[in-house]
């Protein structure tokens, strides 16, 4: 715990952001737009720290023909500010592709294109971020026995440094998930690293891949590997009879509406659970119907021609995988008969999703001041602020990790623009600048 020392007048940020993925890029843009239309006394000073050396969002999943599952209008800004210069349409205009995109008649851009948009947007506010800087701890700064600020310890190539903030916004994303007992290795990958590791197979002649999972990423990986390696067998393993189609119908999509967050937040716990059960098929372990049809068509064609390379081991699960020299042996067990099949593969890819990062893992002693519900989960207010005891007046906001309170959009792109606007409104309503700090030196938004 930091204690005030004589002459300690370290500059104070109104907001420090941990992580600089799409959510906190959108937060930086919202702050930039706010500061551009207000006077110097209302400027909100902020800085973000990102451990990656540059902006990147699921780079290992940017398969060349994969499309977004969300409309381009749900970009970083449009639902909050349709006239924003940081919109996807503004990006298209800057790339001289706006007319071409309109003629394409498609709401869902290629994932590589949307990633390029995110990079473009992040570059517009890169004076607000320090890349290659990892936040390793947060401690309360105490004055006269009360917590006044939060000291954020950041590690970089230059060593450790401490930055002081009145508020935090945590946007650390998700962590790749593999089944218990599985260790990633030279021949055992998570799909998040597919494109960053596929080059390791250059100069070899892979004969078999095993892809585990039943969701969109799993199906995309199967299709990609089947196309990329025309002499290799691709085995898809999942516990269902087949891939389940995503429900992207108009009424079901209302679960992603901004108003649905209000309804979910106010709903009783049993209703929250039912809503997640009802609408899990809008997002979890589901696949676009066009991709399902393409894979089935390919499988059937190969059966007709007697050239089967695409195999589906359904109603089965992978129970073990062992790396041997240059190979991985997967054990696949039928859920019906219990029979085990052994597959020697060049690579086993687990497209088994992600787990949320503990939002308070970095908070150290500060975490003890965060309130929890009866199930031990962090209590989160409607404005995405963690509920804390009165001795901690600093705001700690979450961008992700709020599915239990705010619903299915917690870690999705769909509601980013609205969410950051609500966080900004909360900061302003709560008086982001303390009166006692008005005379203190405060860095500009681009201070590093």
Phi, psi and omega in degrees: 000126181282138175245146180295138178242152178305133179078008181278094180237049179298136179303147184243126173277141172295326182212134170243133179255134177257114185093150180219055170274192183307320183297313181280338168298315178298324178295316179298320179295316179300319177294318180298317179293321177298313183295329181290336184252009180236169178279170184300331182284344180254001180295135176261116181273136184210155173209148184238148179235128183230128184285338176291153180287343176202173181295139176197137182226103180051049182301326181290356181245011184275062176297138194300330182252008180283136180252163176290153173258013180226144181300145178298338179290344174266053179276204185283346190220330197301315181294337177270318184214090184299342181263009185297143176280000180257017184281166176298324178294322176295321175301312179300318179299318181293336180264003180060040179235010186298311181295319179299320180294319179299317179294337180291337176057051184219131178278347191241099182290165172301147180296323179295326179289318180294325176296321177297322175299314180298319176298316179300315180294318180298325180294333180291339182235030185288352174284354181258004184228146170246111176279161181068024180235118183254126175283123184246354179182157178226132178230148178284139175261121188251134174230126180054039175083359182239145176290123181251320180222177173242127177265123185253118179269127186236133178253134178217185179299336180276354182114204182264144175217152181246130179239142187253140183218152170274332183215155174237149167231122186257119179225066187267003172074204185243160181248131178306139185242130171237156182301153179302135180093351180264133177246129175289148182198202184298326182241007179235111187242159163263148185298340179295342181249012186305304186286337178280345182245348185297334178296341178296341182268001178302136179084358177251173178234081182301141180252339181202139170239146172241127179243124183253127178139159185237010184260188183302314182297321179298313181296320178296320179296318178300311181297318182295311182294323178297322180281320186288327184238084189292352178255001185257149172274140178239120182251121177260129182241124176204160188274355179267174174286330179193176176296142178262135181287144176288138175272098178248028178291160189299316182290317180298326181295348177296342178297340180264359181294149175304321180295334179293334177294316177301313183295317180296317183299321183277346186290148173298160185301321181292328177289321175305312181298318181294319179298319178294322178293317181299317193246014175301332182282007170274345188215326191259128175051045178226161188225144175303135185298327180297320179291320176302313181297319180298316181294319180294320179299318179295316179300314182294319179300317180295324177297317180298317184276351182072030182236047189293116173242344184255112183240140179240112177263085185269171184048042183218164173217150177279122185255344179198153173215133183231127178277130171243182184294110177076005182216171171224127179262118180259135175255117183248126184249130176290131178286344181271308186258342185081359180294140180254137177243135180254126182239118173271118186235155173288322178213139169252123181251124177261107174260064190249023170086199186222157173244146179292143174283136178302115186294341182252011184299329183271356192275351177054231181298334180296328181300329180293342180264000177270132184278150181232157179275185185294344178260010177082007180274149178298133176279131183233130178285168182301331181274016178072016178266132176295133175288129182231165177288160186300340181285354178238089181281347181293142179275135174237110186255146182247131170248083187115161182076017182239023181300326182289341180249326187246355173097195193293340184277003187308316184244019183253162178292333193310322189244014184303310186300316179291317184300313182293328175296321179291323177295317178298316178300320179296316178301315182291319181294328182276357181077078188298333179253123176284141183301326182290349183259357188301329182269355182280150176293130180233131182289157173288171183301336184262009181297139182250000000 
